[in-house]
């Protein structure tokens, strides 16, 4: 809650200027085979090729590069079991700040390894939300470190919105723009950017049915929290943020849900047809198209933000079946 | 042996003009992380993103698009358990010709599926070289079909050489250009192209030590045949072609070999760091750098042709260990 001002396209453009030297302008790929199967003209913005292998590098760099010298000297802290952890470590290194990541003891090996590779420090806690929050609060009280929340922060929302800015520059005349929704940082930022740059684009959030708090919130108008979930989309096992819900209500066209089998099938289709590695969370928008959850997108120009490519190669979803 | 004239850069350029509308100009990717590990500045030409998922689309299109109407009416035939099979099927469809592929009964499921997807016909044979050759000869005698050999054919060599032409346009001032070597079509074509376009580039063939017939041929000056091999690099389980050996002797700087563990480690490094899918054969050049088989490449600008991305996702090499 460090920056309560609402996110605007100007804020997103300023974020883009700030982070540009530190991130990749990721390519957009297409696949005739996937188009034929999905019955639409698809464009994939490859944030799986982004620094740290995920779009999370954008928000983390925006938040951390924008810290004052006094704030940077206190160091930064976050709690994350996912890609935000590595992104905060990398961005803190670029800013010359210490980064401490509170990680649940069962966090994936590769996510811990990324934090250490980028020079971050890990403090382990019990794998529950209360334990994460209390451990983070205790660390902040003890050290004065600045919290870099994974999504409920306008600096993060503005940073994540830069992916959509690039995408709309790279591919004109999109009819739809689809992203996954977990905490809602990417979906919020994308929808704000698209609405400002090309209001004809319909921005649609896509979510596992097993973690459908954003869908239920959007449909009911009441902010619903996610209790627990076993979805394979490990990046989306979090509740929609409060501020993110407000941005989404104001700017998003629709939210739809997909099955677990649909996620695995879409992930495998991308691996096999496009020869690129995407993580399960990243396959949710394509799954929504393949499961015909966005029927009006048939035959249209549909942009999908591929959010990340960090997968444990020793444990692939189709091997568990 | 349909076209006995030696391959020149003019022939490669003509091939490029012929196939250009039917193939992708594949991108070149880089990775700071892989550079740091390999201690060189690496450029990866992504033929894993090529049509049919492999550079083989280039040679097959050049050979088949160049057929006379009379030849095309007779149909084409080849024997292959790998990427050449799908490439011939796709190119024949583009030419409006029937394609028949003689495949060993144990050919990978995905390679058979590719042939069928592109409209080719499969005739199965026993999984031995004599059975492949006799089945092919019988089919040709019976139907008059034109043989499209996977590598021992100047039209194929010229087509494969187009990848190096693009690569040298995309990345100036390469010091080294590394490719795998199986039958030798890609290495021959690449070396002829590089020598004509920028003779300072040292072209190096890389081969599994378990299938080192090209290395032994190159070092001894005598054409050695591969007897049998268990290398994981399934695309390289073939003998160097006779004409390819002549081109390689005349144009290649060196051939080096790598271990099986090195191939698997290099493949996994590319998957994890670059988020792209490459098949084992495709990892051999990077393995050569990581195993320090090309010590003079340290610190230099090294191009690697990533040859293909067709992998059975149900059976990955690091899962067999």
PDB file of C-alpha atoms in Angstrom, chain B residues 118-239:
ATOM      1  CA  UNK B 118       1.198 -33.761 -43.838  1.00  0.00           C
ATOM      2  CA  UNK B 119      -0.575 -36.257 -46.058  1.00  0.00           C
ATOM      3  CA  UNK B 120       2.259 -38.738 -46.608  1.00  0.00           C
ATOM      4  CA  UNK B 121       1.859 -42.517 -46.859  1.00  0.00           C
ATOM      5  CA  UNK B 122       3.920 -44.818 -44.614  1.00  0.00           C
ATOM      6  CA  UNK B 123       5.233 -48.264 -45.536  1.00  0.00           C
ATOM      7  CA  UNK B 124       6.729 -50.051 -42.557  1.00  0.00           C
ATOM      8  CA  UNK B 125       9.786 -52.285 -42.795  1.00  0.00           C
ATOM      9  CA  UNK B 126      12.087 -54.163 -40.445  1.00  0.00           C
ATOM     10  CA  UNK B 127      14.329 -51.788 -38.455  1.00  0.00           C
ATOM     11  CA  UNK B 128      17.561 -52.562 -40.316  1.00  0.00           C
ATOM     12  CA  UNK B 129      19.451 -50.644 -43.000  1.00  0.00           C
ATOM     13  CA  UNK B 130      19.218 -53.491 -45.564  1.00  0.00           C
ATOM     14  CA  UNK B 131      15.459 -53.755 -45.030  1.00  0.00           C
ATOM     15  CA  UNK B 132      15.025 -50.007 -45.516  1.00  0.00           C
ATOM     16  CA  UNK B 133      17.047 -50.013 -48.686  1.00  0.00           C
ATOM     17  CA  UNK B 134      15.477 -53.098 -50.232  1.00  0.00           C
ATOM     18  CA  UNK B 135      11.961 -51.918 -49.404  1.00  0.00           C
ATOM     19  CA  UNK B 136      12.723 -48.543 -50.962  1.00  0.00           C
ATOM     20  CA  UNK B 137      14.257 -50.117 -54.078  1.00  0.00           C
ATOM     21  CA  UNK B 138      11.274 -52.412 -54.518  1.00  0.00           C
ATOM     22  CA  UNK B 139       8.865 -49.481 -54.180  1.00  0.00           C
ATOM     23  CA  UNK B 140      10.794 -47.435 -56.729  1.00  0.00           C
ATOM     24  CA  UNK B 141      10.903 -50.333 -59.195  1.00  0.00           C
ATOM     25  CA  UNK B 142       7.185 -50.855 -58.824  1.00  0.00           C
ATOM     26  CA  UNK B 143       6.024 -47.207 -58.996  1.00  0.00           C
ATOM     27  CA  UNK B 144       8.779 -45.168 -60.637  1.00  0.00           C
ATOM     28  CA  UNK B 145       8.795 -42.850 -57.618  1.00  0.00           C
ATOM     29  CA  UNK B 146      11.702 -40.392 -57.334  1.00  0.00           C
ATOM     30  CA  UNK B 147      14.078 -41.003 -54.411  1.00  0.00           C
ATOM     31  CA  UNK B 148      14.642 -38.028 -52.105  1.00  0.00           C
ATOM     32  CA  UNK B 149      17.699 -39.169 -50.168  1.00  0.00           C
ATOM     33  CA  UNK B 150      18.040 -37.605 -46.684  1.00  0.00           C
ATOM     34  CA  UNK B 151      21.588 -36.291 -47.229  1.00  0.00           C
ATOM     35  CA  UNK B 152      23.518 -37.940 -50.081  1.00  0.00           C
ATOM     36  CA  UNK B 153      22.020 -35.630 -52.715  1.00  0.00           C
ATOM     37  CA  UNK B 154      23.252 -32.232 -53.918  1.00  0.00           C
ATOM     38  CA  UNK B 155      19.748 -30.769 -53.922  1.00  0.00           C
ATOM     39  CA  UNK B 156      19.501 -31.630 -50.228  1.00  0.00           C
ATOM     40  CA  UNK B 157      22.967 -30.273 -49.427  1.00  0.00           C
ATOM     41  CA  UNK B 158      22.143 -26.999 -51.193  1.00  0.00           C
ATOM     42  CA  UNK B 159      18.832 -26.700 -49.355  1.00  0.00           C
ATOM     43  CA  UNK B 160      20.360 -27.307 -45.937  1.00  0.00           C
ATOM     44  CA  UNK B 161      23.025 -24.698 -46.732  1.00  0.00           C
ATOM     45  CA  UNK B 162      20.371 -21.983 -46.770  1.00  0.00           C
ATOM     46  CA  UNK B 163      20.238 -21.978 -42.958  1.00  0.00           C
ATOM     47  CA  UNK B 164      23.859 -20.808 -42.829  1.00  0.00           C
ATOM     48  CA  UNK B 165      23.166 -18.127 -45.466  1.00  0.00           C
ATOM     49  CA  UNK B 166      20.417 -16.655 -43.293  1.00  0.00           C
ATOM     50  CA  UNK B 167      22.495 -17.040 -40.144  1.00  0.00           C
ATOM     51  CA  UNK B 168      25.433 -15.097 -41.611  1.00  0.00           C
ATOM     52  CA  UNK B 169      23.036 -12.358 -42.732  1.00  0.00           C
ATOM     53  CA  UNK B 170      21.519 -12.194 -39.247  1.00  0.00           C
ATOM     54  CA  UNK B 171      24.762 -12.272 -37.232  1.00  0.00           C
ATOM     55  CA  UNK B 172      27.818 -10.558 -38.703  1.00  0.00           C
ATOM     56  CA  UNK B 173      31.381 -11.449 -37.794  1.00  0.00           C
ATOM     57  CA  UNK B 174      30.924 -14.970 -36.514  1.00  0.00           C
ATOM     58  CA  UNK B 175      34.224 -16.601 -35.586  1.00  0.00           C
ATOM     59  CA  UNK B 176      32.857 -20.141 -35.457  1.00  0.00           C
ATOM     60  CA  UNK B 177      29.850 -21.979 -36.838  1.00  0.00           C
ATOM     61  CA  UNK B 178      28.969 -25.295 -35.192  1.00  0.00           C
ATOM     62  CA  UNK B 179      26.513 -27.917 -36.409  1.00  0.00           C
ATOM     63  CA  UNK B 180      25.865 -31.558 -35.568  1.00  0.00           C
ATOM     64  CA  UNK B 181      26.917 -34.132 -38.148  1.00  0.00           C
ATOM     65  CA  UNK B 182      24.949 -37.266 -38.974  1.00  0.00           C
ATOM     66  CA  UNK B 183      24.693 -37.943 -42.711  1.00  0.00           C
ATOM     67  CA  UNK B 184      26.482 -34.653 -43.287  1.00  0.00           C
ATOM     68  CA  UNK B 185      23.956 -32.690 -45.358  1.00  0.00           C
ATOM     69  CA  UNK B 186      23.746 -29.741 -42.972  1.00  0.00           C
ATOM     70  CA  UNK B 187      27.459 -29.629 -42.212  1.00  0.00           C
ATOM     71  CA  UNK B 188      28.354 -29.805 -45.928  1.00  0.00           C
ATOM     72  CA  UNK B 189      25.912 -27.094 -46.933  1.00  0.00           C
ATOM     73  CA  UNK B 190      26.863 -24.857 -44.009  1.00  0.00           C
ATOM     74  CA  UNK B 191      30.586 -25.162 -44.704  1.00  0.00           C
ATOM     75  CA  UNK B 192      30.193 -24.425 -48.425  1.00  0.00           C
ATOM     76  CA  UNK B 193      28.033 -21.376 -47.657  1.00  0.00           C
ATOM     77  CA  UNK B 194      30.293 -20.023 -44.912  1.00  0.00           C
ATOM     78  CA  UNK B 195      33.441 -20.449 -46.962  1.00  0.00           C
ATOM     79  CA  UNK B 196      31.925 -18.464 -49.814  1.00  0.00           C
ATOM     80  CA  UNK B 197      30.318 -15.735 -47.711  1.00  0.00           C
ATOM     81  CA  UNK B 198      32.912 -15.217 -44.974  1.00  0.00           C
ATOM     82  CA  UNK B 199      35.986 -17.458 -45.187  1.00  0.00           C
ATOM     83  CA  UNK B 200      37.184 -16.338 -41.746  1.00  0.00           C
ATOM     84  CA  UNK B 201      34.412 -18.398 -40.143  1.00  0.00           C
ATOM     85  CA  UNK B 202      35.684 -21.736 -38.878  1.00  0.00           C
ATOM     86  CA  UNK B 203      33.010 -24.394 -39.428  1.00  0.00           C
ATOM     87  CA  UNK B 204      33.170 -27.262 -36.937  1.00  0.00           C
ATOM     88  CA  UNK B 205      31.171 -30.480 -37.042  1.00  0.00           C
ATOM     89  CA  UNK B 206      30.158 -32.005 -33.708  1.00  0.00           C
ATOM     90  CA  UNK B 207      29.254 -35.642 -33.212  1.00  0.00           C
ATOM     91  CA  UNK B 208      28.434 -38.056 -30.398  1.00  0.00           C
ATOM     92  CA  UNK B 209      31.492 -40.136 -29.461  1.00  0.00           C
ATOM     93  CA  UNK B 210      29.147 -43.144 -29.679  1.00  0.00           C
ATOM     94  CA  UNK B 211      28.551 -42.395 -33.395  1.00  0.00           C
ATOM     95  CA  UNK B 212      31.937 -41.009 -34.393  1.00  0.00           C
ATOM     96  CA  UNK B 213      32.159 -42.161 -38.018  1.00  0.00           C
ATOM     97  CA  UNK B 214      32.438 -38.590 -39.335  1.00  0.00           C
ATOM     98  CA  UNK B 215      35.177 -37.796 -36.830  1.00  0.00           C
ATOM     99  CA  UNK B 216      37.089 -40.950 -37.750  1.00  0.00           C
ATOM    100  CA  UNK B 217      36.606 -40.303 -41.452  1.00  0.00           C
ATOM    101  CA  UNK B 218      37.767 -36.703 -41.139  1.00  0.00           C
ATOM    102  CA  UNK B 219      40.826 -37.564 -39.061  1.00  0.00           C
ATOM    103  CA  UNK B 220      41.889 -40.576 -41.129  1.00  0.00           C
ATOM    104  CA  UNK B 221      40.974 -39.293 -44.573  1.00  0.00           C
ATOM    105  CA  UNK B 222      39.193 -42.613 -45.208  1.00  0.00           C
ATOM    106  CA  UNK B 223      35.412 -42.834 -45.386  1.00  0.00           C
ATOM    107  CA  UNK B 224      34.434 -44.915 -42.337  1.00  0.00           C
ATOM    108  CA  UNK B 225      30.885 -46.254 -41.983  1.00  0.00           C
ATOM    109  CA  UNK B 226      28.917 -46.318 -38.742  1.00  0.00           C
ATOM    110  CA  UNK B 227      28.077 -49.871 -37.729  1.00  0.00           C
ATOM    111  CA  UNK B 228      25.564 -49.419 -34.952  1.00  0.00           C
ATOM    112  CA  UNK B 229      25.110 -46.990 -32.095  1.00  0.00           C
ATOM    113  CA  UNK B 230      23.078 -46.396 -28.975  1.00  0.00           C
ATOM    114  CA  UNK B 231      23.587 -42.639 -28.848  1.00  0.00           C
ATOM    115  CA  UNK B 232      20.670 -40.699 -27.454  1.00  0.00           C
ATOM    116  CA  UNK B 233      21.049 -38.304 -30.408  1.00  0.00           C
ATOM    117  CA  UNK B 234      18.585 -40.234 -32.552  1.00  0.00           C
ATOM    118  CA  UNK B 235      18.969 -37.869 -35.508  1.00  0.00           C
ATOM    119  CA  UNK B 236      22.654 -38.758 -35.798  1.00  0.00           C
ATOM    120  CA  UNK B 237      22.415 -42.551 -35.882  1.00  0.00           C
ATOM    121  CA  UNK B 238      23.403 -42.676 -39.551  1.00  0.00           C
ATOM    122  CA  UNK B 239      26.605 -42.906 -41.565  1.00  0.00           C
TER     123      UNK B 239
END
